Short mmCIF file of C-alpha atoms in Angstrom, two decimals:
data_model
loop_
_atom_site.label_atom_id
_atom_site.label_comp_id
_atom_site.label_asym_id
_atom_site.label_seq_id
_atom_site.Cartn_x
_atom_site.Cartn_y
_atom_site.Cartn_z
CA MET A 14 -13.35 39.35 -41.03
CA ILE A 15 -11.44 40.82 -43.70
CA LYS A 16 -10.58 43.67 -41.28
CA LEU A 17 -9.24 41.13 -38.42
CA ALA A 18 -7.29 39.07 -41.00
CA ALA A 19 -5.62 42.24 -42.45
CA MET A 20 -4.63 43.41 -38.93
CA PHE A 21 -3.24 39.96 -38.18
CA VAL A 22 -1.20 40.06 -41.35
CA PHE A 23 0.04 43.60 -40.78
CA PHE A 24 1.13 42.98 -37.19
CA PHE A 25 2.68 39.59 -38.16
CA MET A 26 4.77 41.52 -40.84
CA ILE A 27 5.74 44.31 -38.50
CA ALA A 28 7.06 41.89 -36.03
CA VAL A 29 9.07 40.22 -38.93
CA ILE A 30 10.40 43.49 -39.99
CA LEU A 31 11.49 44.48 -36.68
CA PHE A 32 13.34 40.96 -36.14
CA TYR A 33 15.02 41.48 -39.60
CA THR A 34 16.02 45.03 -38.96
CA PHE A 35 17.87 43.72 -35.80
CA LEU A 36 19.52 41.21 -37.83
CA LEU A 37 20.51 43.67 -40.55
CA VAL A 38 21.92 45.89 -37.77
CA VAL A 39 24.10 43.24 -36.38
CA SER A 40 25.02 42.03 -39.82
CA PHE A 41 26.23 45.52 -40.70
CA ILE A 42 28.32 45.93 -37.54
CA GLN A 43 29.80 42.40 -37.81
CA LEU A 44 30.79 42.91 -41.45
CA ARG A 45 32.37 46.24 -41.04
CA ARG A 46 34.28 44.95 -38.10
CA MET A 47 35.73 42.15 -40.27
CA TYR A 48 36.48 44.05 -43.30
CA GLU A 49 38.48 46.64 -41.56
CA LEU A 50 40.92 43.95 -41.12
CA ASP A 51 43.72 43.43 -43.59
CA GLU A 52 42.38 40.95 -46.29
CA TRP A 53 45.26 38.46 -46.16
CA GLU A 54 47.40 39.00 -43.06
CA PRO A 55 45.03 37.17 -40.55
CA TYR A 56 45.28 33.89 -42.69
CA GLU A 57 48.94 33.89 -43.37
CA GLU A 58 49.98 32.02 -40.56
CA MET A 59 47.37 29.37 -41.36
CA LEU A 60 49.48 28.19 -44.28
CA ASP A 61 51.81 26.61 -41.61
CA VAL A 62 50.80 22.89 -41.46
CA SER A 63 51.63 22.73 -37.71
CA TYR A 64 49.02 25.44 -37.10
CA THR A 65 45.86 24.24 -39.10
CA LYS A 66 43.85 21.26 -38.94
CA PRO A 67 43.68 18.76 -41.83
CA VAL A 68 40.33 18.47 -43.68
CA SER A 69 38.82 15.70 -45.67
CA ILE A 70 36.64 17.36 -48.39
CA LEU A 71 33.52 15.23 -49.33
CA VAL A 72 31.76 15.53 -52.71
CA PRO A 73 28.79 13.44 -52.97
CA ALA A 74 27.97 13.18 -56.69
CA TYR A 75 24.78 11.79 -58.33
CA ASN A 76 24.65 12.30 -62.01
CA GLU A 77 27.21 15.36 -62.03
CA GLU A 78 28.95 14.69 -65.09
CA ALA A 79 28.31 18.46 -66.42
CA GLY A 80 29.73 20.00 -63.38
CA ILE A 81 32.21 17.59 -61.45
CA PHE A 82 35.43 18.24 -63.43
CA ALA A 83 35.09 22.01 -62.35
CA THR A 84 34.41 21.11 -58.72
CA VAL A 85 37.40 18.96 -58.38
CA ARG A 86 39.54 21.13 -60.25
CA SER A 87 38.72 24.14 -58.00
CA LEU A 88 39.43 21.92 -54.92
CA LEU A 89 42.78 20.70 -56.23
CA SER A 90 43.92 24.32 -56.48
CA ILE A 91 42.83 25.67 -53.10
CA GLU A 92 45.45 27.28 -50.56
CA TYR A 93 45.27 25.06 -47.64
CA PRO A 94 48.38 22.99 -46.23
CA GLU A 95 46.91 19.43 -45.67
CA TYR A 96 43.72 18.14 -46.99
CA GLU A 97 42.26 15.10 -49.04
CA ILE A 98 39.46 15.10 -51.62
CA VAL A 99 36.94 12.20 -51.52
CA VAL A 100 34.49 12.16 -54.21
CA ILE A 101 31.50 9.76 -53.63
CA ASN A 102 29.88 8.62 -56.77
CA ASP A 103 26.44 7.78 -55.49
CA GLY A 104 25.39 5.12 -58.14
CA SER A 105 25.12 7.63 -60.91
CA THR A 106 23.40 6.55 -64.18
CA ASP A 107 25.32 9.04 -66.39
CA ASP A 108 29.13 9.22 -67.00
CA THR A 109 30.00 10.93 -63.87
CA LEU A 110 32.37 7.97 -62.80
CA GLU A 111 33.96 7.62 -66.42
CA ARG A 112 34.53 11.48 -66.48
CA LEU A 113 36.49 11.25 -63.19
CA LYS A 114 38.55 8.33 -64.34
CA LYS A 115 39.57 9.84 -67.51
CA ASP A 116 40.13 13.40 -66.33
CA PHE A 117 42.08 12.41 -63.28
CA ASP A 118 43.71 9.15 -64.15
CA LEU A 119 42.03 6.88 -61.53
CA ILE A 120 43.18 3.45 -60.54
CA PRO A 121 41.52 1.11 -58.27
CA ILE A 122 43.01 0.51 -54.70
CA LYS A 123 42.42 -1.75 -51.97
CA ARG A 124 41.62 0.02 -48.59
CA VAL A 125 39.71 -1.07 -45.42
CA ILE A 126 36.85 1.23 -44.52
CA ARG A 127 35.78 1.52 -40.98
CA GLU A 128 32.06 1.56 -41.01
CA GLN A 129 31.28 3.92 -38.15
CA LEU A 130 28.12 4.94 -40.05
CA LYS A 131 25.77 2.48 -41.65
CA THR A 132 25.65 3.07 -45.65
CA LYS A 133 24.93 1.16 -48.97
CA ARG A 134 27.53 -1.19 -50.25
CA VAL A 135 30.66 0.39 -51.52
CA ARG A 136 31.80 -1.10 -54.97
CA ALA A 137 35.14 0.19 -55.56
CA VAL A 138 37.72 2.68 -54.26
CA TYR A 139 39.93 4.61 -56.81
CA ARG A 140 43.09 7.01 -56.30
CA SER A 141 44.26 9.49 -58.79
CA ARG A 142 47.75 8.94 -60.25
CA LYS A 143 48.02 12.54 -60.96
CA PHE A 144 46.99 13.83 -57.47
CA SER A 145 47.71 11.34 -54.54
CA HIS A 146 45.21 13.15 -52.31
CA LEU A 147 42.24 12.59 -54.61
CA PHE A 148 40.12 9.58 -53.94
CA VAL A 149 36.83 8.39 -55.52
CA ILE A 150 34.27 6.00 -54.06
CA ASP A 151 31.97 4.11 -56.14
CA LYS A 152 28.65 3.03 -54.17
CA GLU A 153 25.34 1.91 -54.51
CA ASN A 154 22.67 4.73 -54.83
CA GLY A 155 21.63 5.66 -51.13
CA GLY A 156 20.98 9.19 -51.53
CA LYS A 157 23.03 12.39 -50.59
CA ALA A 158 23.07 11.62 -46.89
CA ASP A 159 24.17 7.92 -47.50
CA ALA A 160 27.03 9.26 -49.68
CA LEU A 161 28.18 11.78 -47.20
CA ASN A 162 28.08 8.90 -44.39
CA ALA A 163 30.26 6.66 -46.65
CA GLY A 164 32.69 9.68 -47.21
CA ILE A 165 32.91 10.14 -43.40
CA ASN A 166 33.63 6.46 -43.01
CA PHE A 167 36.39 6.69 -45.59
CA SER A 168 38.03 9.93 -44.52
CA THR A 169 41.31 10.03 -42.42
CA TYR A 170 41.22 13.47 -41.02
CA PRO A 171 39.43 15.24 -38.01
CA TYR A 172 37.37 17.51 -39.89
CA VAL A 173 35.13 17.04 -42.79
CA CYS A 174 33.63 19.33 -45.27
CA SER A 175 30.63 18.59 -47.56
CA ILE A 176 30.83 20.16 -51.11
CA ASP A 177 28.07 19.88 -53.62
CA GLY A 178 29.19 18.27 -56.83
CA ASP A 179 28.19 21.36 -59.08
CA SER A 180 30.13 23.91 -56.98
CA VAL A 181 33.38 25.89 -57.33
CA ILE A 182 35.44 26.96 -54.23
CA GLU A 183 37.57 30.07 -54.13
CA ARG A 184 41.35 29.41 -53.41
CA ARG A 185 41.36 30.80 -49.89
CA ALA A 186 37.97 29.77 -48.82
CA PHE A 187 39.31 27.06 -46.58
CA LEU A 188 41.80 29.19 -44.97
CA LYS A 189 39.07 31.49 -43.81
CA VAL A 190 36.35 29.02 -42.99
CA MET A 191 38.80 27.14 -40.70
CA LYS A 192 40.04 29.92 -38.95
CA PRO A 193 37.23 30.22 -36.49
CA ILE A 194 37.50 26.53 -35.41
CA VAL A 195 41.59 26.86 -35.09
CA ASP A 196 41.13 30.18 -33.03
CA SER A 197 38.51 28.83 -30.67
CA ASP A 198 40.66 25.70 -29.76
CA GLU A 199 37.97 23.46 -31.11
CA ASP A 200 35.12 25.04 -29.37
CA VAL A 201 33.57 25.77 -32.70
CA ILE A 202 32.67 22.35 -34.10
CA ALA A 203 31.03 23.59 -37.47
CA SER A 204 31.71 26.43 -39.76
CA GLY A 205 29.96 27.43 -42.83
CA GLY A 206 30.68 29.81 -45.69
CA SER A 207 28.84 31.82 -48.31
CA VAL A 208 27.20 30.30 -51.47
CA ARG A 209 27.05 32.51 -54.46
CA ILE A 210 25.42 32.20 -57.78
CA ALA A 211 27.90 31.02 -60.63
CA ASN A 212 25.62 31.77 -63.49
CA GLY A 213 27.14 34.80 -65.30
CA CYS A 214 30.60 34.39 -64.04
CA ASP A 215 33.49 33.21 -66.22
CA ILE A 216 34.87 29.96 -64.53
CA GLU A 217 37.97 28.21 -66.36
CA LYS A 218 39.45 24.99 -65.14
CA GLY A 219 37.67 25.10 -61.79
CA GLU A 220 38.60 28.76 -60.80
CA VAL A 221 36.48 31.93 -61.01
CA VAL A 222 38.35 34.21 -63.39
CA ARG A 223 35.59 37.02 -63.74
CA ILE A 224 32.55 37.56 -61.38
CA GLY A 225 29.60 38.67 -63.55
CA LEU A 226 25.98 38.79 -63.23
CA SER A 227 23.48 36.91 -65.42
CA ARG A 228 21.30 38.65 -67.90
CA GLN A 229 18.19 36.38 -66.83
CA PRO A 230 15.91 38.18 -64.44
CA LEU A 231 15.10 34.89 -62.71
CA VAL A 232 18.92 34.43 -61.77
CA ILE A 233 19.38 37.83 -60.75
CA MET A 234 16.59 37.61 -58.27
CA GLN A 235 18.22 34.57 -56.92
CA VAL A 236 21.55 36.41 -56.60
CA ILE A 237 19.72 39.06 -54.47
CA GLU A 238 18.00 36.39 -52.32
CA TYR A 239 21.15 34.78 -51.70
CA LEU A 240 22.71 38.08 -50.51
CA ARG A 241 19.79 38.57 -48.28
CA ALA A 242 19.98 35.06 -46.82
CA PHE A 243 23.62 35.01 -46.13
CA LEU A 244 24.75 38.59 -45.60
CA MET A 245 21.86 39.37 -43.34
CA GLY A 246 20.10 36.23 -41.85
CA ARG A 247 23.13 33.95 -41.21
CA ILE A 248 25.45 36.70 -39.81
CA GLY A 249 22.82 37.85 -37.40
CA LEU A 250 21.90 34.46 -36.23
CA SER A 251 25.50 33.24 -35.98
CA ARG A 252 26.58 36.32 -33.87
CA HIS A 253 24.49 34.82 -30.95
CA ASN A 254 25.13 30.99 -31.88
CA LEU A 255 21.47 30.68 -33.23
CA LEU A 256 22.41 29.38 -36.60
CA LEU A 257 20.43 26.32 -37.74
CA ILE A 258 21.66 26.08 -41.19
CA VAL A 259 25.09 25.43 -42.56
CA SER A 260 24.80 25.09 -46.35
CA GLY A 261 25.30 21.54 -47.78
CA ALA A 262 27.08 23.39 -50.57
CA PHE A 263 29.99 24.43 -48.23
CA GLY A 264 30.24 23.51 -44.49
CA VAL A 265 33.00 22.20 -42.33
CA PHE A 266 32.30 19.90 -39.29
CA SER A 267 34.09 18.19 -36.54
CA LYS A 268 34.12 14.56 -37.62
CA GLN A 269 33.90 13.12 -33.98
CA TRP A 270 30.80 15.41 -33.33
CA VAL A 271 29.14 14.36 -36.60
CA ILE A 272 29.70 10.66 -35.91
CA ARG A 273 28.55 11.23 -32.27
CA ALA A 274 25.35 12.75 -33.64
CA GLY A 275 24.82 9.76 -35.83
CA GLY A 276 25.83 11.19 -39.01
CA TYR A 277 23.67 12.56 -41.77
CA ALA A 278 20.01 11.49 -41.83
CA HIS A 279 17.87 10.49 -44.79
CA THR A 280 15.82 13.55 -44.87
CA VAL A 281 15.27 16.22 -47.70
CA GLY A 282 17.12 18.80 -45.67
CA GLU A 283 20.08 16.85 -44.46
CA ASP A 284 22.40 19.75 -44.04
CA MET A 285 19.94 21.62 -41.72
CA GLU A 286 18.79 18.61 -39.86
CA LEU A 287 22.45 17.71 -38.99
CA VAL A 288 23.06 21.24 -37.43
CA VAL A 289 19.75 21.22 -35.48
CA ARG A 290 21.01 17.81 -34.06
CA LEU A 291 24.35 19.01 -33.22
CA HIS A 292 22.70 21.91 -31.54
CA ARG A 293 20.47 19.44 -29.64
CA LEU A 294 23.53 17.24 -28.64
CA ILE A 295 25.46 20.38 -27.50
CA LYS A 296 22.69 21.35 -25.16
CA GLU A 297 21.86 17.90 -23.80
CA SER A 298 25.70 17.20 -23.16
CA LYS A 299 25.89 20.69 -21.42
CA THR A 300 28.92 21.57 -23.39
CA ASN A 301 30.00 25.11 -24.66
CA LYS A 302 30.19 24.22 -28.32
CA LYS A 303 29.39 26.73 -31.19
CA ILE A 304 28.36 26.75 -34.86
CA VAL A 305 29.34 29.62 -36.68
CA TYR A 306 29.06 31.27 -40.26
CA VAL A 307 31.95 33.02 -42.05
CA PRO A 308 30.77 35.40 -44.76
CA ASP A 309 33.86 35.81 -47.02
CA PRO A 310 34.52 32.01 -47.79
CA VAL A 311 32.59 31.74 -51.03
CA CYS A 312 31.30 28.68 -52.89
CA TRP A 313 30.00 29.34 -56.28
CA THR A 314 27.18 27.24 -57.50
CA GLU A 315 24.85 26.88 -60.36
CA ALA A 316 21.21 28.26 -59.93
CA PRO A 317 18.00 27.25 -61.76
CA GLU A 318 17.31 29.12 -64.76
CA SER A 319 13.66 28.04 -65.60
CA MET A 320 10.46 28.48 -63.44
CA THR A 321 10.02 24.82 -63.34
CA ASP A 322 13.38 23.90 -61.78
CA LEU A 323 13.29 26.87 -59.35
CA ARG A 324 9.87 25.86 -58.40
CA LYS A 325 11.09 22.11 -57.64
CA GLN A 326 13.94 23.49 -55.59
CA ARG A 327 11.93 25.83 -53.29
CA ARG A 328 9.22 23.24 -52.66
CA ARG A 329 11.89 20.83 -51.87
CA TRP A 330 13.78 23.26 -49.55
CA HIS A 331 10.59 24.10 -47.74
CA ARG A 332 9.65 20.37 -47.35
CA GLY A 333 13.16 19.85 -45.93
CA LEU A 334 12.73 22.72 -43.38
CA PHE A 335 9.48 21.15 -42.06
CA GLU A 336 11.23 17.72 -41.72
CA SER A 337 14.03 19.26 -39.79
CA LEU A 338 11.70 21.18 -37.35
CA TRP A 339 9.15 18.35 -37.05
CA LEU A 340 11.85 15.82 -36.12
CA HIS A 341 13.11 17.95 -33.41
CA ARG A 342 9.71 19.50 -32.21
CA ARG A 343 10.62 18.87 -28.74
CA MET A 344 12.87 21.69 -28.99
CA TRP A 345 10.17 24.15 -29.77
CA PHE A 346 9.74 26.83 -27.03
CA ASN A 347 11.63 24.57 -24.77
CA PRO A 348 13.99 26.43 -22.09
CA ARG A 349 16.08 23.30 -21.76
CA TYR A 350 17.74 24.20 -25.29
CA GLY A 351 18.43 27.82 -24.10
CA SER A 352 18.32 30.45 -26.88
CA ILE A 353 17.98 27.74 -29.54
CA GLY A 354 14.73 26.31 -28.19
CA LEU A 355 13.39 29.83 -27.25
CA VAL A 356 14.51 32.02 -30.10
CA SER A 357 15.97 30.17 -33.12
CA MET A 358 13.39 27.18 -33.45
CA PRO A 359 10.52 29.60 -32.99
CA TYR A 360 12.01 31.82 -35.62
CA PHE A 361 12.44 29.06 -38.13
CA LEU A 362 8.86 27.78 -37.29
CA LEU A 363 6.73 30.95 -37.35
CA ILE A 364 8.73 33.12 -39.80
CA GLU A 365 10.69 30.90 -42.22
CA PHE A 366 8.07 27.97 -42.28
CA LEU A 367 4.78 29.48 -41.66
CA GLY A 368 5.61 33.00 -42.99
CA PRO A 369 4.72 32.26 -46.56
CA VAL A 370 1.07 31.18 -45.39
CA VAL A 371 0.78 34.67 -43.82
CA GLU A 372 2.37 36.35 -46.89
CA LEU A 373 0.04 34.53 -49.23
CA LEU A 374 -2.94 35.60 -47.06
CA GLY A 375 -1.69 39.10 -47.37
CA TYR A 376 -1.61 38.96 -51.20
CA ILE A 377 -4.97 37.57 -51.24
CA LEU A 378 -6.37 40.23 -48.73
CA ILE A 379 -4.80 43.02 -51.10
CA ILE A 380 -6.77 41.68 -54.14
CA VAL A 381 -10.07 41.16 -52.24
CA SER A 382 -9.69 44.59 -50.73
CA LEU A 383 -9.10 46.32 -54.13
CA ILE A 384 -12.20 44.48 -55.62
CA LEU A 385 -14.42 45.60 -52.58
CA GLY A 386 -13.21 49.08 -52.79
CA ASP A 387 -14.16 51.85 -50.28
CA ILE A 388 -12.66 51.58 -46.79
CA TYR A 389 -10.88 48.18 -47.95
CA ILE A 390 -8.70 49.99 -50.35
CA GLU A 391 -6.92 51.58 -47.38
CA PHE A 392 -6.23 48.03 -46.10
CA ALA A 393 -4.82 47.17 -49.54
CA ILE A 394 -2.53 50.11 -49.59
CA LEU A 395 -1.42 49.56 -46.07
CA LEU A 396 -0.60 45.77 -46.73
CA PHE A 397 1.13 46.45 -49.81
CA LEU A 398 3.50 49.06 -48.36
CA VAL A 399 4.32 46.67 -45.60
CA SER A 400 4.97 43.86 -48.01
CA VAL A 401 7.25 46.14 -49.96
CA LEU A 402 9.24 46.94 -46.86
CA TYR A 403 9.28 43.20 -45.78
CA GLY A 404 10.47 42.08 -49.40
CA SER A 405 12.14 44.90 -51.62
CA ILE A 406 13.61 47.27 -49.01
CA PHE A 407 15.64 44.43 -47.10
CA SER A 408 16.79 43.13 -50.43
CA MET A 409 18.02 46.48 -51.37
CA ALA A 410 19.68 46.66 -47.91
CA ALA A 411 21.49 43.27 -48.86
CA VAL A 412 22.72 44.56 -52.10
CA LEU A 413 23.99 47.70 -50.37
CA LEU A 414 25.61 45.65 -47.48
CA GLU A 415 27.37 43.50 -50.25
CA GLU A 416 28.82 46.70 -51.91
CA TRP A 417 30.00 48.23 -48.61
CA THR A 418 31.73 45.17 -47.34
CA VAL A 419 32.39 42.11 -49.49
CA ARG A 420 32.36 43.90 -52.99
CA LYS A 421 32.43 40.89 -54.99
CA PHE A 422 30.98 42.60 -58.01
CA SER A 423 33.62 44.85 -59.65
CA SER A 424 31.27 46.20 -62.17
CA VAL A 425 29.11 49.15 -61.30
CA SER A 426 26.60 48.35 -63.92
CA ASP A 427 26.05 44.89 -62.07
CA VAL A 428 25.55 46.65 -58.77
CA VAL A 429 22.97 49.07 -60.42
CA ARG A 430 21.16 46.11 -61.93
CA LEU A 431 20.99 44.19 -58.63
CA PHE A 432 19.66 47.36 -56.87
CA PHE A 433 17.09 47.95 -59.58
CA TYR A 434 15.76 44.29 -59.71
CA SER A 435 15.64 44.24 -55.67
CA LEU A 436 12.86 47.18 -56.06
CA THR A 437 10.81 44.94 -58.24
CA GLU A 438 11.07 41.88 -55.83
CA THR A 439 7.55 42.47 -54.22
CA LEU A 440 5.82 42.87 -57.64
CA TRP A 441 6.56 39.46 -59.08
CA TYR A 442 9.35 37.28 -57.66
CA ARG A 443 8.42 37.16 -54.04
CA PRO A 444 4.84 36.23 -54.58
CA LEU A 445 5.98 33.38 -56.76
CA THR A 446 8.34 31.91 -54.10
CA VAL A 447 5.61 32.44 -51.55
CA LEU A 448 3.32 30.26 -53.39
CA TRP A 449 6.05 27.62 -54.13
CA ARG A 450 6.95 27.44 -50.39
CA CYS A 451 3.34 27.10 -49.56
CA GLU A 452 3.10 24.18 -52.05
CA GLY A 453 6.01 22.79 -50.26
CA ILE A 454 4.01 22.88 -46.93
CA VAL A 455 1.23 20.91 -48.80
CA ASP A 456 3.73 18.46 -49.82
CA ALA A 457 5.21 18.08 -46.36
CA LEU A 458 1.75 17.60 -44.91
CA LEU A 459 0.80 14.93 -47.65
CA LYS A 460 4.05 13.32 -47.22
CA ARG A 461 5.15 13.67 -50.78
CA LYS A 462 8.51 12.16 -51.61
CA GLY A 463 10.78 13.04 -54.58
CA TRP A 464 13.90 15.21 -55.14
CA GLY A 465 12.96 17.33 -58.06
CA GLU A 466 16.15 17.20 -60.06
CA MET A 467 17.34 20.34 -61.61
CA LYS A 468 18.84 20.16 -65.26
CA ARG A 469 22.49 21.26 -65.09
CA LYS A 470 24.45 22.96 -67.66
CA GLY A 471 27.69 23.06 -65.85
CA VAL A 472 29.41 26.22 -64.97
CA SER A 473 33.06 25.80 -66.16
CA LYS A 474 34.75 26.08 -69.41
#
């Protein structure tokens, strides 16, 4: 029985390793191709307002007093010819609204809002006297999806971008994330950028002035994890229009397609669920639209620094993954939905969602095999080596990929530390996240609710 279980885990991990190797190769080719281009020249023409598409930037905020100032300041300084910022105060119980009023000199205005998507009641609308393109909506609490839908109703431009209330955007990020949409003549209906960890960076007045690496091992491992998820996973999936996640922290969408799809749903993973629904709509309407990922545009966000907060986050993320997959289960292995139904949905179901269960079984088998001794020690060594390849080696590859292409970290010591910590991932960090993701599966099966809020310190001075 142990032998059969060990062989199942072994061959499952080998299959996953082969798939990730394919994604790694595709990602490396794509990144090298992109960064051989001049860094600035391809985006210079986009500063011409006649060439670009105006964007409404939506910032849902619930109890974001600590980070909302830095987020809005970073958005006010971006290089983009035409945009508006719409902050949606979703019934915050802290001083989020008061902070916005004070810092940006808000005054109440009267404006008719076309309710294309159903939301909780809007109590008031404000406009900044300092910045005419900054608006704040104060509404009853309805959750992040409801806040985003209220922002869509209020917005005036054809493209909307969702930004988390604790995030900081790089100045040229919008020029880069909008370029695929403009170049494709609107065949691209959604475009997402990279999200990086802000802990350890110096951020002043909403702008990253120095990119650094936190001293906390838990945060360093999350930096590595983000590199792996974005530089390896999403580039490879995006290359073949298989992307099912555009991060809620930084993603641009065609407003008409979002409204046509019914807006954001009240799920834990509302960002992924919307992207899956858009793919479904594309296939069912038989149109040739795309959803892409652009690796360079960067959004900096605060990461959990405690085990308790990180555990809540990962349980919530995995529960959100299950909700999105389950709501669209008719797409599983369904040829009607092309490569999304036959490749992307099975990948997220079998590898991303159920993968932690198999990994946890592998860790248990390693321990049991070591206890039993004799021939079982060979199984333990085999499974351990495969788990190292599955975890640490690919994380090391992601760090190298970052250094060869994006090169956000200017300090050699930071890169060395990232590389060293990636070697240790299998020994402590990955087993923890596997356990927490399995807890997320239990939460989903038991239909447990709750958001699991993270205590934020704020990332800006």
